[in-house]
Coordinates of C-alpha atoms in Angstrom, one line a residue:
X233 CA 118.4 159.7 132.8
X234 CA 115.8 158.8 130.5
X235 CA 115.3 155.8 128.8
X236 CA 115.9 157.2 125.1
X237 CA 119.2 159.0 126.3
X238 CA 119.9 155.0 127.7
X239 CA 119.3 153.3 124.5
X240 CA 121.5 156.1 122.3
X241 CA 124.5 155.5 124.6
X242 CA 124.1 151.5 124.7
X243 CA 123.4 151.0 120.3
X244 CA 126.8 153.9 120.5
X245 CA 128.5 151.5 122.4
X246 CA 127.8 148.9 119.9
X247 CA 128.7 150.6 117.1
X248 CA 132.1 152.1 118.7
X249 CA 132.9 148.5 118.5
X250 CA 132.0 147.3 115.4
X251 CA 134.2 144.4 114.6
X252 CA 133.5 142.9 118.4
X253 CA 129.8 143.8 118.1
X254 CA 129.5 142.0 114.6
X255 CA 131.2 138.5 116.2
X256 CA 129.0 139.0 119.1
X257 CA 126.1 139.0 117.1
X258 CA 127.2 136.6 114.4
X259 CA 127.5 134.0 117.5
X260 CA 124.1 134.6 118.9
X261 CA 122.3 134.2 115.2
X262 CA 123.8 130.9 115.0
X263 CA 122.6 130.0 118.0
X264 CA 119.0 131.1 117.5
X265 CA 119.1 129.8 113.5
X266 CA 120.3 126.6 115.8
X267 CA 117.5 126.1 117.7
X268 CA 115.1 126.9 115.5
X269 CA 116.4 124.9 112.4
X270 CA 116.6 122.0 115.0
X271 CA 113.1 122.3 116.2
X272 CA 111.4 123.4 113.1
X273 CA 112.9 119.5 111.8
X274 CA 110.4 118.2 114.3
X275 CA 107.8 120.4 113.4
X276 CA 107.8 119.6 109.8
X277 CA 107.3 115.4 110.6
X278 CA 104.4 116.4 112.7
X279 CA 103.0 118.9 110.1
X280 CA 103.2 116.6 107.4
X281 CA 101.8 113.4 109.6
X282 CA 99.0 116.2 110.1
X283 CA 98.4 116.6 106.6
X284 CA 98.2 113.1 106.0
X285 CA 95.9 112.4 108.4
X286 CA 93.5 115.5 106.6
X287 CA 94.6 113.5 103.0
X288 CA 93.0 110.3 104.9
X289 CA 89.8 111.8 105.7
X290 CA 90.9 113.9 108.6
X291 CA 89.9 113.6 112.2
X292 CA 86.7 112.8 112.0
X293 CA 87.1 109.7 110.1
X294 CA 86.7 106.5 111.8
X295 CA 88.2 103.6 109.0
X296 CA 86.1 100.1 109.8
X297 CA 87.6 96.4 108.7
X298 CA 86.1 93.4 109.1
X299 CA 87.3 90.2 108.6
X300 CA 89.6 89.8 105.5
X301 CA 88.4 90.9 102.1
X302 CA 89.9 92.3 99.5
X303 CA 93.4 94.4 99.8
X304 CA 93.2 97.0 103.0
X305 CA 96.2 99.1 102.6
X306 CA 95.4 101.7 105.8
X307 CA 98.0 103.8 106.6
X308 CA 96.8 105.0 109.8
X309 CA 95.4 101.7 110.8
X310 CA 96.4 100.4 114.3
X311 CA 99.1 97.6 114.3
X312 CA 97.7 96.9 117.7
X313 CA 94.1 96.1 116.5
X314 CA 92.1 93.4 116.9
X315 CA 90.9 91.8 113.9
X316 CA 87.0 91.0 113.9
X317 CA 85.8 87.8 111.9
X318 CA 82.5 89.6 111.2
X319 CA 82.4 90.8 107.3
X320 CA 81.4 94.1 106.2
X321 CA 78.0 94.0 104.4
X322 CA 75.4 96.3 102.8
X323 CA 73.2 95.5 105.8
X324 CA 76.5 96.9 108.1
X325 CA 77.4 99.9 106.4
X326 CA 73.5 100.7 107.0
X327 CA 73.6 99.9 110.5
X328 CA 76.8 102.5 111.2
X329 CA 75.0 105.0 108.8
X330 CA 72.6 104.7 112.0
X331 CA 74.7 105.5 114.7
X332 CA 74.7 108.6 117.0
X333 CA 77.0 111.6 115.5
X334 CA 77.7 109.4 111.9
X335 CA 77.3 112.4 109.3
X336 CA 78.6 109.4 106.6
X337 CA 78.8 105.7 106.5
X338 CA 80.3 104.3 103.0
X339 CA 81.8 101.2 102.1
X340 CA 84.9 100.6 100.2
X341 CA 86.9 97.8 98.5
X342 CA 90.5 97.5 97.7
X343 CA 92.0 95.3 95.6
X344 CA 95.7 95.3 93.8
X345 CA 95.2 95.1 89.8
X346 CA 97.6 94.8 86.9
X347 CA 97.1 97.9 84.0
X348 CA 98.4 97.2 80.8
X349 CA 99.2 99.7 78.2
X350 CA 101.5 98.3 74.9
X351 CA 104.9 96.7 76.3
X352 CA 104.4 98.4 80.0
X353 CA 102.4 96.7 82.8
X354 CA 101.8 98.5 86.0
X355 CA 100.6 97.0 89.2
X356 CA 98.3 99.4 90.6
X357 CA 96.2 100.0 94.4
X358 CA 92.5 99.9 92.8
X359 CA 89.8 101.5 95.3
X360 CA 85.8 101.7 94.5
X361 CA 83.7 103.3 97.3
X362 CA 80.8 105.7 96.8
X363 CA 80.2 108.7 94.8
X364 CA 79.5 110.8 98.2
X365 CA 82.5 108.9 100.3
X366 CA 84.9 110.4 96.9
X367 CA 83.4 113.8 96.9
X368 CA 84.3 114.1 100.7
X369 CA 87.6 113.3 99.9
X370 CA 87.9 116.5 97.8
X371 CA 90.0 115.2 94.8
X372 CA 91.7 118.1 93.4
X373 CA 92.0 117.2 89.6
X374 CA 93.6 118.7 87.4
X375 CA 91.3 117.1 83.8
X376 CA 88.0 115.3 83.7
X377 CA 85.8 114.7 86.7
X378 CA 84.7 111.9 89.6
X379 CA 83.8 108.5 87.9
X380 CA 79.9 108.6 87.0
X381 CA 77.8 105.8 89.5
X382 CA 76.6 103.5 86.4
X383 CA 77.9 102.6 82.6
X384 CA 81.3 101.3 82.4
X385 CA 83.9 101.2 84.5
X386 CA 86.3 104.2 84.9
X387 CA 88.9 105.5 87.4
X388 CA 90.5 108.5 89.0
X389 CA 94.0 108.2 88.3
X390 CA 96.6 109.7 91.2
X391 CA 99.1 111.9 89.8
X392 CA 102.0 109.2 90.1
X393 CA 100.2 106.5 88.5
X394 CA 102.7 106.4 85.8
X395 CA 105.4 105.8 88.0
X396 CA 103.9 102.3 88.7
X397 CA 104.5 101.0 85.3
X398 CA 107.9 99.3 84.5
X399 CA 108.8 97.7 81.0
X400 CA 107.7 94.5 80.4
X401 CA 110.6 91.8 80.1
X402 CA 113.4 94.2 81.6
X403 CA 111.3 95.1 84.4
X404 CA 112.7 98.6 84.7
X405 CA 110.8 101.8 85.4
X406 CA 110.8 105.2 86.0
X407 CA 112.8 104.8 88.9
X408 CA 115.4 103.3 87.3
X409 CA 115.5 104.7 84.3
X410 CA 114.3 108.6 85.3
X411 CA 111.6 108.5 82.3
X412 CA 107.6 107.9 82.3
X413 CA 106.3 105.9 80.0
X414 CA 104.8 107.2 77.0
X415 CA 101.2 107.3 78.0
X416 CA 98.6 109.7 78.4
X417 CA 96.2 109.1 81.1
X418 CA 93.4 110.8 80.2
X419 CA 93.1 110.1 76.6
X420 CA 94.4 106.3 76.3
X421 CA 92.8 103.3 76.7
X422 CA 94.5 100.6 79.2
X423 CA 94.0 97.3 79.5
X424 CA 92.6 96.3 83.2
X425 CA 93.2 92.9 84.7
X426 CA 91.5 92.2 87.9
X427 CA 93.0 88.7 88.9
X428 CA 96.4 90.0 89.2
X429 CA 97.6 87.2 90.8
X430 CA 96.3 84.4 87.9
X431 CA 98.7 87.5 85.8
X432 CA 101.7 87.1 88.2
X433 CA 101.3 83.2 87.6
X434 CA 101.3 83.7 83.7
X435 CA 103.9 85.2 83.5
X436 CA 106.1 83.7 85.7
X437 CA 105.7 80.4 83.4
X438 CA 106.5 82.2 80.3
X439 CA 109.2 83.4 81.3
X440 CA 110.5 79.8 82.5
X441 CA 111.5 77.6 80.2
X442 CA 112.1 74.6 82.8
X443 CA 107.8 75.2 83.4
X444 CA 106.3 71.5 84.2
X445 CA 103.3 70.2 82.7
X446 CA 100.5 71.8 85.8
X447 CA 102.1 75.2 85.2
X448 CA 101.6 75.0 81.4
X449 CA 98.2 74.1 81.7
X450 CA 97.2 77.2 83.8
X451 CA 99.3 79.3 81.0
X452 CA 96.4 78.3 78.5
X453 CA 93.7 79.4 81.1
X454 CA 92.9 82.9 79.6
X455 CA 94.1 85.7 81.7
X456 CA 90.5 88.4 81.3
X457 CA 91.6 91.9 80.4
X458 CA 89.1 94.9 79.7
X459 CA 89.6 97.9 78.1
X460 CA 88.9 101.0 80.6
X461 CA 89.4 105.2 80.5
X462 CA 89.7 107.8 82.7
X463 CA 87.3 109.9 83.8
X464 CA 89.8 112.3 85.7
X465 CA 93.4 113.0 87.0
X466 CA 94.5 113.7 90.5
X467 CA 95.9 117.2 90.2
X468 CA 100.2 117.5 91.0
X469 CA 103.3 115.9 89.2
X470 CA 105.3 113.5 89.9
X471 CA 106.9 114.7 93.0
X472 CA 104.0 116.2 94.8
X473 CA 103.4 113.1 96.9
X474 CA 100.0 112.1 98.4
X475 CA 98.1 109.3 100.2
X476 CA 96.4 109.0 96.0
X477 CA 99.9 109.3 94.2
X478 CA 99.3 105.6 93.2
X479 CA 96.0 104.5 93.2
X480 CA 92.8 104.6 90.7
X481 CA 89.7 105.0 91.8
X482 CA 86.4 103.8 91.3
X483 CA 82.4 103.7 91.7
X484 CA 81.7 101.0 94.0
X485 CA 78.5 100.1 92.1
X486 CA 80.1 100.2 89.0
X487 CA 83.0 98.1 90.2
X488 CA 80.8 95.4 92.6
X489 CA 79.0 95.0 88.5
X490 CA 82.0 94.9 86.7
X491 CA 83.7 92.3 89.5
X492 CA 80.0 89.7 88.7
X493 CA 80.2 90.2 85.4
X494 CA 84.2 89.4 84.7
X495 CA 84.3 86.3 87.4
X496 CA 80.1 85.3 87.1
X497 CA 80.1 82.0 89.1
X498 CA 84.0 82.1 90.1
X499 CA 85.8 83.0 93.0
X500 CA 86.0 87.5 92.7
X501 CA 89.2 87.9 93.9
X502 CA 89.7 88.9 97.7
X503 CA 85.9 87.8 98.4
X504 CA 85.6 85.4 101.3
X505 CA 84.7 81.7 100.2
X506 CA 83.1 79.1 102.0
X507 CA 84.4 75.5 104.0
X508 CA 83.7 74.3 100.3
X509 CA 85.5 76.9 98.3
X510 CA 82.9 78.3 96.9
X511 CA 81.9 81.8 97.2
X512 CA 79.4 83.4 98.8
X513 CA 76.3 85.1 97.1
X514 CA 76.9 88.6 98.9
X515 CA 79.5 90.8 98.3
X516 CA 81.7 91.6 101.3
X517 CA 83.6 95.0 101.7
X518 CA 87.1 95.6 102.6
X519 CA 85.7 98.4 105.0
X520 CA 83.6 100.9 105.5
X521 CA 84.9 104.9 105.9
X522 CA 82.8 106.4 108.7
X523 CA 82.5 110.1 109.5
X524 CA 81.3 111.8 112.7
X525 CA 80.0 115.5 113.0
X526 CA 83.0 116.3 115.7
X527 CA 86.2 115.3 116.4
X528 CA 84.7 115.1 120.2
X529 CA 82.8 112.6 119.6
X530 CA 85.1 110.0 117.6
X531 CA 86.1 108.3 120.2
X532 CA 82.5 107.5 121.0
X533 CA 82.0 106.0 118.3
X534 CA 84.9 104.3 117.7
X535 CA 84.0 102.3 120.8
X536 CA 80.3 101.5 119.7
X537 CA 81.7 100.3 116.4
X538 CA 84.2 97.8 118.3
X539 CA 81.3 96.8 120.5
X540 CA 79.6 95.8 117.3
X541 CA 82.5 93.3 116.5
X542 CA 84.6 95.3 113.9
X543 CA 88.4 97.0 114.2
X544 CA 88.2 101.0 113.7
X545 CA 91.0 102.9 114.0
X546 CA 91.0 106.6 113.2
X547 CA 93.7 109.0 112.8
X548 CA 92.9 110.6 115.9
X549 CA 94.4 107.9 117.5
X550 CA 97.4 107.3 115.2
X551 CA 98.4 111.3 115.9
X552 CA 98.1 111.0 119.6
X553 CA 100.6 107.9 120.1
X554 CA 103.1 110.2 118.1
X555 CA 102.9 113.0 120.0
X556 CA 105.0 111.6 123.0
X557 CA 107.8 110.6 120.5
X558 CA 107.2 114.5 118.7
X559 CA 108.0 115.7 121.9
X560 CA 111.2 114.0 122.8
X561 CA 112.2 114.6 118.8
X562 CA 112.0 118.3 119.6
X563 CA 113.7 118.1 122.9
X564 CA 116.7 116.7 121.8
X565 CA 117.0 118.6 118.4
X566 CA 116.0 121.5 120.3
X567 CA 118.8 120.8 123.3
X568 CA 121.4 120.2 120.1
X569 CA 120.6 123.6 118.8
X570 CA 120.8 125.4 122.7
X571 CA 124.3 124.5 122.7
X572 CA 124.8 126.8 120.1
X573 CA 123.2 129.3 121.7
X574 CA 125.0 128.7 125.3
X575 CA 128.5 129.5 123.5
X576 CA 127.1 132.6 122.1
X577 CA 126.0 133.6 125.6
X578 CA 129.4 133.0 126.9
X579 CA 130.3 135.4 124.2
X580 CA 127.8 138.2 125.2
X581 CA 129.2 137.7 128.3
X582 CA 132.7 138.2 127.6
X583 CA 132.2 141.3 125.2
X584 CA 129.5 142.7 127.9
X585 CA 133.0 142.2 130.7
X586 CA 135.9 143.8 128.2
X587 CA 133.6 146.7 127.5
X588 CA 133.2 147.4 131.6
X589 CA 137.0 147.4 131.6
X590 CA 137.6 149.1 128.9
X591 CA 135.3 152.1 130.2
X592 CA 136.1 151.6 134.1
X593 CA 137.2 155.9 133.9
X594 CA 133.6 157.1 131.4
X595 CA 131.4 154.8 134.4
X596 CA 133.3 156.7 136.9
X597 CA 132.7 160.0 135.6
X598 CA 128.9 159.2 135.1
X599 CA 128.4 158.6 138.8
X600 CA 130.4 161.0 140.0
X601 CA 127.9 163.6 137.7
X602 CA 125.0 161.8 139.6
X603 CA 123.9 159.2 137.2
X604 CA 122.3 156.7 139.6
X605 CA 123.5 152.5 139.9
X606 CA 120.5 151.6 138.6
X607 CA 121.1 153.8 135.1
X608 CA 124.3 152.2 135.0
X609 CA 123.0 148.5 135.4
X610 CA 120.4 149.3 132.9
X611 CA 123.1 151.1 130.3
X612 CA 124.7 147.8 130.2
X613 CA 121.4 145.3 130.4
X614 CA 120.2 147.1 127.3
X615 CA 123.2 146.9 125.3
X616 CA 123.4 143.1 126.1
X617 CA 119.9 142.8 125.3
X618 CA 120.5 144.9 122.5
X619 CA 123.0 142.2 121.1
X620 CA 120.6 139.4 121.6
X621 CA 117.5 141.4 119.7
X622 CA 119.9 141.6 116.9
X623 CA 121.1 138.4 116.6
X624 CA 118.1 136.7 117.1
X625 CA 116.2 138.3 114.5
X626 CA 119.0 138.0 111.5
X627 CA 119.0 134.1 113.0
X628 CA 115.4 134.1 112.4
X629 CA 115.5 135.4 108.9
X630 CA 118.6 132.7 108.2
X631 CA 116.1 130.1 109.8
X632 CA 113.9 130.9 107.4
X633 CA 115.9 130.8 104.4
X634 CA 117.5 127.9 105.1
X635 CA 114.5 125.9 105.8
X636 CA 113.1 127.5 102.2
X637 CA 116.1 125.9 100.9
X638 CA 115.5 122.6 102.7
X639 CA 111.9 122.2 101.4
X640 CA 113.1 123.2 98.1
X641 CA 115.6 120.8 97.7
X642 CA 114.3 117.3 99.6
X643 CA 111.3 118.3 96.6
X644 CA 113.4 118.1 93.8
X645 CA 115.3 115.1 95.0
X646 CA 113.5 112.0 93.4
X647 CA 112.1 109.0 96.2
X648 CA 111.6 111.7 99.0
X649 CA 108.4 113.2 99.8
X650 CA 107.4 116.5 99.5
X651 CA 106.1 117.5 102.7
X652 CA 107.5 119.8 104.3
X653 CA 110.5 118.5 106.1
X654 CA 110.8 122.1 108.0
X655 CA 108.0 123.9 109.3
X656 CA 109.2 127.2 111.0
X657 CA 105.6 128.7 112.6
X658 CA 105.1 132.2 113.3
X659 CA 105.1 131.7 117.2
X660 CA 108.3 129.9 117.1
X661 CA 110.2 133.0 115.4
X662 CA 108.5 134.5 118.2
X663 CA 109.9 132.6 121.0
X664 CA 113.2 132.3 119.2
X665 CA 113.6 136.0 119.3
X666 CA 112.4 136.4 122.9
X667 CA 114.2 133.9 124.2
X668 CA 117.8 134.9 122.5
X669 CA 116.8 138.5 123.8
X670 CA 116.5 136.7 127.6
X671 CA 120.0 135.2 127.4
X672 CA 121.5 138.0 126.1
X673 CA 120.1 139.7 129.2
X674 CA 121.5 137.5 131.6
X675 CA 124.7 137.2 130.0
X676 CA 124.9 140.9 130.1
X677 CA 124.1 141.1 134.3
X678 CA 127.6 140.1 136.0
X679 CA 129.0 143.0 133.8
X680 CA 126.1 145.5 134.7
X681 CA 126.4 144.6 138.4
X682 CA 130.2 145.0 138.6
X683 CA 129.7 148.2 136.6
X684 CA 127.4 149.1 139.7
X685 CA 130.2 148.0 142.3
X686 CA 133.1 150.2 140.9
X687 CA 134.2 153.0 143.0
X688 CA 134.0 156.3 141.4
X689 CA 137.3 158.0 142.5
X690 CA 139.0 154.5 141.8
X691 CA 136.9 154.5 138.2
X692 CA 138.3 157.9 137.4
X693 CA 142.2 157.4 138.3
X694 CA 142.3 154.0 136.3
X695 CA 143.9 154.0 133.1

């Protein structure tokens, strides 16, 4: 018998059937939209941590600290490192610059400010590094462009800036009250203070009446505030989330000018000081962002840089220590889904088992006209498999619109991030499909082998 005459008797069979064939299938596309709505949950952490990581610099970036300056809010940096009491100079950032396989050594300094903008303040992540360091980073923006290298101060602003800024006196913002405040980035002047913790202080004692004498005293002590612009916007509203959705960014030069001209002999705040409390004549970095020409050669350099006395951490190695936990993520969401996909096997099985019953006399009759065991077993293989092709790719297609839905709805909901919290690839439909194909295969083989084992004469005197 050939194999076309095989197929047209198996898909007849199916459709003879149609109610049992339909609850057959509908069991095996839950299963498969199981699985792969299970695993693709894993797959979307690890695809957004991926992104991150790209949004960070990628994985050739090596992130160097020093000793203390400044604010260093590095999301991929190691808990488990080491923190060096060497600073990060002008004369360091040259000597990594100088390193084997370093394509880019820049320095950077962070440092939490208070904006100011009518009766909204704003506490904001400032960060100033170099013009080449923030072309690398390839700011999408959606007005102006990168902050010039000299004249006066201006910033970058993330998309979500606004979201930083709550009203003064009540305290409330845009996530408690659902509303940004009315201010337009690019065209309005705010009002930068760099000392924001002499700010805090302020007004802390103005808003206590009980204040004693000491505190009063520091309330006359002029808070400095300067008026600044931007020179661009990060592009994305306000739920497109990003390692920028906060933060303004800077010229380094501009800012390390701005910073001695503000503070002149005083203590710039995060800069080291000495035994005496007085600061020091050189400007120290909170770090220094490092890129190598391959990701082959990171950890290289990574290890040269720790020789030299300074913590690097790179995403490289933040990705690697999650993989272990990805993997036993997607075991166990991907075991929870197999269940599933177990019960629908059973019910291949059973519909595979009624259907050699119910046509004990037509299997009969075909051997008994010389259609061979191994026709038979195949008749019955293909429907089953058959069943699971079905199934498996109408689970595939409610995978995917379900995890459409998903993606579209943690995005809309306000506080959760917009990556992608399912991530369905193109090889995991693949497999998905295969491997609902493979079960409804062996579900179908106890059927197909006692087909094989029925007697014709007893087949064709059964009722």
């Amino acid at each position: 018998m050939r194999l076309t005459d095989l197929l047209k008797i198996s898909f007849s069979n199916l459709r003879r059937r149609k109610l049992r064939s339909f609850l057959t299938i509908l069991g095996v596309v839950i299963g498969t939209s199981s699985i792969v709505m299970m695993i693709s949950l894993g797959l979307g952490l690890q695809q957004s941590l991926y992104e991150d990581a790209n949004q960070s610099g990628g994985l050739t970036n090596i992130s160097v600290t020093g000793a203390a300056v400044g604010d260093n809010n590095n999301y991929f940096a190691s808990s488990q490192e080491e923190e060096s009491n060497k600073y990060i100079s002008d004369k360091t950032v040259q000597e990594l610059a100088k390193l084997n396989h370093v394509v880019l050594s820049s320095p950077f300094y962070q440092l939490n400010c208070v904006m100011l903008k009518g009766n909204y303040e704003g506490y904001v992540d400032l960060y100033g590094t170099t013009e080449e360091a923030l072309k690398a980073k390839n700011l999408e923006l959606a007005f102006g462009t990168l902050p010039p290298p000299s004249g006066r101060l201006s910033f970058v602003y993330g998309n979500g800036l606004l979201t930083n800024f709550t009203e003064k006196g009540s305290n409330k913002g845009f996530y408690e009250t659902g509303t940004l405040p009315d201010i337009d980035l690019m065209k309005d002047t705010l009002f930068l203070v760099m000392d924001s913790a002499s700010y805090s202080n302020s007004q802390e004692v103005t808003n206590n009446d009980t204040a004693n004498e000491s505190n009063q005293e520091n309330v006359k002590k002029p808070v400095n505030k300067m008026a600044v612009k931007a020179s661009g916007v990060i592009k994305g509203g306000i739920n497109d989330y990003t390692s920028y959705y906060s933060s303004a960014f800077c010229n380094i030069d501009v800012l390390k000018k701005t910073l001695k001209t503000q503070f002149g002999n005083s203590i710039i705040p995060g800069q080291p000081t000495t035994k005496g409390g007085k600061p020091y004549k050189e400007f120290y970095y909170t770090g220094a962002e490092v890129k190598v020409d391959d990701t082959k050669n990171v950890d290289e350099v990574a290890k040269v840089i720790r020789e030299m006395g300074y913590s690097a951490s790179t995403n490289q190695e933040y990705l690697d220590s999650m993989k272990s936990q990805f993997v036993i993520i997607q075991a166990v969401l991907g075991g929870i889904g197999a269940v599933a996909l177990l019960v629908a096997a059973i019910g291949i099985a059973n519909t595979m088992m009624m259907s050699v019953y119910e046509r004990t006399k037509e299997i009969g009759i075909m051997k008994v006209l010389g259609c061979s065991l191994k026709n038979i077993k195949r008749m019955f293989l293909y429907e089953a498999a058959g069943v699971g092709i079905i199934g498996g790719f109408l689970g595939c297609f409610l995978s995917y619109l379900l995890s459409f839905g998903m993606n579209k709805i943690a995005a809309s909901v306000k506080g959760i991030d917009t990556m992608r919290i399912s991530y369905i690839p193109v090889w995991l439909a693949l497999v998905a499909m295969g491997f609902s194909m493979i079960v409804g295969i062996v579900a179908g083989l106890l059927p197909a082998l006692r087909a094989m084992k029925l007697s014709p004469l007893a087949a064709i005197r059964s009722e």
